[in-house]
Short mmCIF file of C-alpha atoms in Angstrom, two decimals:
data_model
loop_
_atom_site.label_atom_id
_atom_site.label_comp_id
_atom_site.label_asym_id
_atom_site.label_seq_id
_atom_site.Cartn_x
_atom_site.Cartn_y
_atom_site.Cartn_z
CA UNK A 1 -24.64 2.99 -5.71
CA UNK A 2 -24.20 1.28 -9.09
CA UNK A 3 -27.87 1.83 -9.93
CA UNK A 4 -27.40 5.51 -9.09
CA UNK A 5 -24.51 5.78 -11.56
CA UNK A 6 -26.54 4.06 -14.26
CA UNK A 7 -29.63 6.18 -13.57
CA UNK A 8 -27.79 9.49 -13.77
CA UNK A 9 -25.93 8.37 -16.91
CA UNK A 10 -29.28 7.60 -18.55
CA UNK A 11 -30.73 10.91 -17.34
CA UNK A 12 -27.73 12.76 -18.76
CA UNK A 13 -28.13 11.03 -22.10
CA UNK A 14 -31.85 11.76 -22.15
CA UNK A 15 -31.24 15.42 -21.35
CA UNK A 16 -28.75 15.66 -24.24
CA UNK A 17 -31.26 14.14 -26.68
CA UNK A 18 -33.98 16.51 -25.48
CA UNK A 19 -31.71 19.51 -25.96
CA UNK A 20 -30.80 18.29 -29.45
CA UNK A 21 -34.46 17.74 -30.32
CA UNK A 22 -35.36 21.22 -29.11
CA UNK A 23 -32.53 23.19 -30.68
CA UNK A 24 -31.12 20.96 -33.42
CA UNK A 25 -33.75 21.51 -36.11
CA UNK A 26 -31.79 23.86 -38.39
CA UNK A 27 -31.41 23.30 -42.13
CA UNK A 28 -27.82 22.15 -41.68
CA UNK A 29 -28.79 19.62 -39.03
CA UNK A 30 -31.61 18.24 -41.18
CA UNK A 31 -29.17 17.82 -44.08
CA UNK A 32 -26.71 15.93 -41.85
CA UNK A 33 -23.91 18.49 -42.27
CA UNK A 34 -21.68 19.47 -39.36
CA UNK A 35 -19.96 22.78 -38.89
CA UNK A 36 -16.35 22.90 -37.80
CA UNK A 37 -17.44 24.28 -34.45
CA UNK A 38 -19.86 21.41 -33.87
CA UNK A 39 -17.25 18.83 -34.78
CA UNK A 40 -14.73 20.52 -32.52
CA UNK A 41 -17.17 20.56 -29.61
CA UNK A 42 -18.14 16.90 -29.98
CA UNK A 43 -14.53 15.84 -30.35
CA UNK A 44 -13.32 17.81 -27.35
CA UNK A 45 -16.29 16.63 -25.28
CA UNK A 46 -15.51 12.98 -26.09
CA UNK A 47 -11.84 13.36 -25.27
CA UNK A 48 -12.54 15.38 -22.13
CA UNK A 49 -14.91 12.68 -20.87
CA UNK A 50 -12.18 10.07 -21.18
CA UNK A 51 -9.58 12.35 -19.59
CA UNK A 52 -11.92 13.20 -16.71
CA UNK A 53 -12.61 9.58 -15.80
CA UNK A 54 -8.99 8.50 -16.32
CA UNK A 55 -7.61 11.42 -14.30
CA UNK A 56 -10.01 10.71 -11.43
CA UNK A 57 -9.02 7.05 -11.34
CA UNK A 58 -5.29 7.76 -11.61
CA UNK A 59 -5.39 10.42 -8.89
CA UNK A 60 -7.46 8.21 -6.58
CA UNK A 61 -5.31 5.13 -7.17
CA UNK A 62 -2.09 7.11 -6.72
CA UNK A 63 -3.42 8.53 -3.46
CA UNK A 64 -4.24 5.00 -2.24
CA UNK A 65 -0.75 3.80 -3.14
CA UNK A 66 0.94 6.72 -1.38
CA UNK A 67 -1.26 6.25 1.69
CA UNK A 68 -0.46 2.54 1.83
CA UNK A 69 3.25 3.25 1.42
CA UNK A 70 3.12 5.78 4.26
CA UNK A 71 1.43 3.25 6.53
CA UNK A 72 4.23 0.72 5.93
CA UNK A 73 6.74 3.29 7.14
CA UNK A 74 4.55 4.03 10.17
CA UNK A 75 4.71 0.37 11.15
CA UNK A 76 8.43 0.26 10.43
CA UNK A 77 9.01 3.20 12.79
CA UNK A 78 6.97 1.45 15.47
CA UNK A 79 9.06 -1.68 14.96
CA UNK A 80 12.29 0.28 15.20
CA UNK A 81 11.13 1.78 18.50
CA UNK A 82 10.09 -1.65 19.78
CA UNK A 83 13.43 -3.15 18.82
CA UNK A 84 15.30 -0.29 20.50
CA UNK A 85 13.51 -0.92 23.81
CA UNK A 86 13.46 -4.72 23.51
CA UNK A 87 15.58 -6.97 25.67
CA UNK A 88 18.03 -9.40 24.02
CA UNK A 89 15.56 -12.30 24.19
CA UNK A 90 12.79 -10.39 22.37
CA UNK A 91 14.85 -8.95 19.53
CA UNK A 92 15.17 -12.20 17.51
CA UNK A 93 11.38 -12.61 17.65
CA UNK A 94 10.85 -9.11 16.27
CA UNK A 95 13.33 -9.84 13.52
CA UNK A 96 11.43 -13.02 12.63
CA UNK A 97 8.18 -11.07 12.44
CA UNK A 98 9.64 -8.48 10.05
CA UNK A 99 11.14 -11.22 7.89
CA UNK A 100 7.69 -12.86 7.71
CA UNK A 101 6.08 -9.57 6.66
CA UNK A 102 8.57 -9.20 3.81
CA UNK A 103 8.07 -12.80 2.74
CA UNK A 104 4.78 -14.64 3.08
CA UNK A 105 2.60 -11.72 4.14
CA UNK A 106 3.53 -9.49 1.20
CA UNK A 107 2.33 -12.21 -1.13
CA UNK A 108 -0.89 -12.56 0.87
CA UNK A 109 -1.55 -8.82 0.82
CA UNK A 110 -1.48 -8.87 -2.97
CA UNK A 111 -4.52 -11.14 -2.67
CA UNK A 112 -6.14 -8.81 -0.13
CA UNK A 113 -5.55 -10.98 2.95
CA UNK A 114 -3.21 -11.14 5.93
CA UNK A 115 -0.87 -14.03 6.57
CA UNK A 116 -1.96 -16.18 9.55
CA UNK A 117 1.67 -17.20 10.06
CA UNK A 118 2.73 -13.56 10.35
CA UNK A 119 -0.05 -12.89 12.86
CA UNK A 120 1.25 -15.87 14.83
CA UNK A 121 4.78 -14.46 14.74
CA UNK A 122 3.62 -11.14 16.22
CA UNK A 123 1.49 -12.89 18.83
CA UNK A 124 4.54 -14.95 19.78
CA UNK A 125 6.46 -11.73 20.45
CA UNK A 126 3.71 -10.45 22.74
CA UNK A 127 3.38 -13.79 24.55
CA UNK A 128 7.11 -13.80 25.20
CA UNK A 129 7.11 -10.19 26.47
CA UNK A 130 4.29 -11.00 28.90
CA UNK A 131 6.56 -13.58 30.57
CA UNK A 132 9.39 -11.13 31.26
CA UNK A 133 10.26 -10.81 34.94
CA UNK A 134 11.18 -7.12 34.96
CA UNK A 135 7.89 -5.13 35.27
CA UNK A 136 9.34 -1.90 33.86
CA UNK A 137 10.80 -3.63 30.81
CA UNK A 138 7.62 -5.65 30.30
CA UNK A 139 5.41 -2.56 30.45
CA UNK A 140 7.57 -0.61 28.00
CA UNK A 141 7.78 -3.44 25.50
CA UNK A 142 4.04 -4.10 25.66
CA UNK A 143 3.43 -0.41 24.99
CA UNK A 144 5.73 -0.57 21.96
CA UNK A 145 3.99 -3.71 20.72
CA UNK A 146 0.60 -2.02 21.01
CA UNK A 147 1.83 0.57 18.51
CA UNK A 148 3.03 -2.21 16.21
CA UNK A 149 -0.36 -3.93 16.38
CA UNK A 150 -2.17 -0.67 15.61
CA UNK A 151 0.00 0.25 12.63
CA UNK A 152 -0.19 -3.33 11.36
CA UNK A 153 -3.99 -3.22 11.38
CA UNK A 154 -3.94 0.04 9.44
CA UNK A 155 -1.51 -1.40 6.91
CA UNK A 156 -3.69 -4.47 6.39
CA UNK A 157 -6.77 -2.27 5.92
CA UNK A 158 -5.06 -0.73 2.88
CA UNK A 159 -5.32 -4.07 1.06
CA UNK A 160 -9.06 -3.46 0.62
CA UNK A 161 -8.72 0.14 -0.62
CA UNK A 162 -10.65 0.66 -3.84
CA UNK A 163 -12.41 3.25 -5.99
CA UNK A 164 -16.06 3.21 -7.14
CA UNK A 165 -16.47 0.17 -9.41
CA UNK A 166 -18.65 1.89 -12.05
CA UNK A 167 -15.77 4.19 -12.96
CA UNK A 168 -13.88 1.34 -14.63
CA UNK A 169 -16.53 0.47 -17.24
CA UNK A 170 -17.01 4.22 -17.67
CA UNK A 171 -13.31 4.49 -18.51
CA UNK A 172 -13.58 1.80 -21.19
CA UNK A 173 -16.78 3.29 -22.63
CA UNK A 174 -15.35 6.80 -22.87
CA UNK A 175 -12.19 5.40 -24.46
CA UNK A 176 -14.29 3.67 -27.09
CA UNK A 177 -16.26 6.89 -27.56
CA UNK A 178 -13.03 8.75 -28.40
CA UNK A 179 -12.20 6.18 -31.10
CA UNK A 180 -15.75 5.88 -32.46
CA UNK A 181 -16.20 9.63 -32.74
CA UNK A 182 -13.76 9.93 -35.66
CA UNK A 183 -15.57 7.59 -38.14
CA UNK A 184 -18.97 8.83 -36.95
CA UNK A 185 -17.88 12.39 -37.70
CA UNK A 186 -16.76 11.40 -41.20
CA UNK A 187 -13.15 10.19 -41.00
CA UNK A 188 -12.56 7.83 -43.92
CA UNK A 189 -10.45 4.69 -44.12
CA UNK A 190 -7.21 5.87 -45.72
CA UNK A 191 -3.59 5.31 -44.77
CA UNK A 192 -2.94 8.74 -43.26
CA UNK A 193 -6.19 8.79 -41.27
CA UNK A 194 -5.64 5.21 -40.14
CA UNK A 195 -2.17 6.02 -38.81
CA UNK A 196 -3.45 9.11 -36.99
CA UNK A 197 -6.37 7.30 -35.37
CA UNK A 198 -4.15 4.31 -34.63
CA UNK A 199 -1.80 6.54 -32.63
CA UNK A 200 -4.75 7.94 -30.70
CA UNK A 201 -5.96 4.40 -30.05
CA UNK A 202 -2.51 3.39 -28.78
CA UNK A 203 -2.51 6.26 -26.28
CA UNK A 204 -6.05 5.45 -25.14
CA UNK A 205 -5.16 1.76 -24.79
CA UNK A 206 -2.05 2.57 -22.77
CA UNK A 207 -4.07 4.81 -20.47
CA UNK A 208 -6.75 2.17 -19.93
CA UNK A 209 -4.13 -0.51 -19.22
CA UNK A 210 -2.31 1.70 -16.72
CA UNK A 211 -5.46 2.63 -14.84
CA UNK A 212 -6.78 -0.93 -14.71
CA UNK A 213 -3.47 -2.07 -13.20
CA UNK A 214 -3.50 0.56 -10.44
CA UNK A 215 -6.61 -0.80 -8.73
CA UNK A 216 -4.71 -2.33 -5.77
CA UNK A 217 -1.88 -0.77 -3.73
CA UNK A 218 0.06 -4.05 -3.60
CA UNK A 219 -0.45 -5.33 -7.16
CA UNK A 220 0.48 -4.10 -10.63
CA UNK A 221 3.36 -2.27 -12.28
CA UNK A 222 3.09 0.53 -9.70
CA UNK A 223 2.71 -0.88 -6.19
CA UNK A 224 3.97 -0.64 -2.65
CA UNK A 225 7.15 -2.60 -1.96
CA UNK A 226 8.42 -3.81 1.46
CA UNK A 227 11.32 -1.37 1.42
CA UNK A 228 10.28 0.04 4.83
CA UNK A 229 10.76 -3.40 6.39
CA UNK A 230 14.07 -4.12 4.70
CA UNK A 231 15.24 -0.79 6.11
CA UNK A 232 14.03 -1.92 9.54
CA UNK A 233 16.12 -5.08 9.29
CA UNK A 234 19.13 -2.93 8.48
CA UNK A 235 18.34 -0.74 11.48
CA UNK A 236 18.00 -3.81 13.69
CA UNK A 237 21.48 -4.89 12.64
CA UNK A 238 22.85 -1.45 13.56
CA UNK A 239 21.17 -1.52 16.98
CA UNK A 240 22.52 -5.03 17.61
CA UNK A 241 26.02 -3.90 16.73
CA UNK A 242 26.13 -5.68 13.38
#
């Protein structure tokens, strides 16, 4: 996949050079002078390239974050249903599992892994339910736990969600292209021009930083929090009568 990105980038660059060689032999081009229209096109093309890559990455990362957040609420709903149907001896075990998700597992998910201790807590719930004497209660609780296991697996799968890796160096390269275009096109080193280009550079730098810190649903300034599980603990307290 990466080789494909590189190949098509090189082909695109080669095509641009061929077009320039075929149609860029006017007197003005030979003298090295640029028209306002040409400068405007090159400038807008450079900026649009950066915006295109940044917008794609932001939209994709935001979609991954929203999807991961939705999956945490799916598991929380399954846990609420399991707690509602659970007998008094099972409820404390479910509460321990949710507390473990909020604690140790959330830290593990930021590293892209599940917590073995949290898996053990959920397996303990199932092992306990399988020992219940009442067949009807046991069957219902096992059915509820199956939903918890399924939604948990989906939630853990979100820790490996990612976007195509070549887009990130493309983002940095197009950002540099935006900044390099100005001096290449003839912008000189004076106070006013330096301030203007500096402001553009600040915006580009902010955009690059934001995108590079949205690569993982559970890490960075914008990430999924365990609010769904804290709400489940509050719901458990209500169902237990305080």
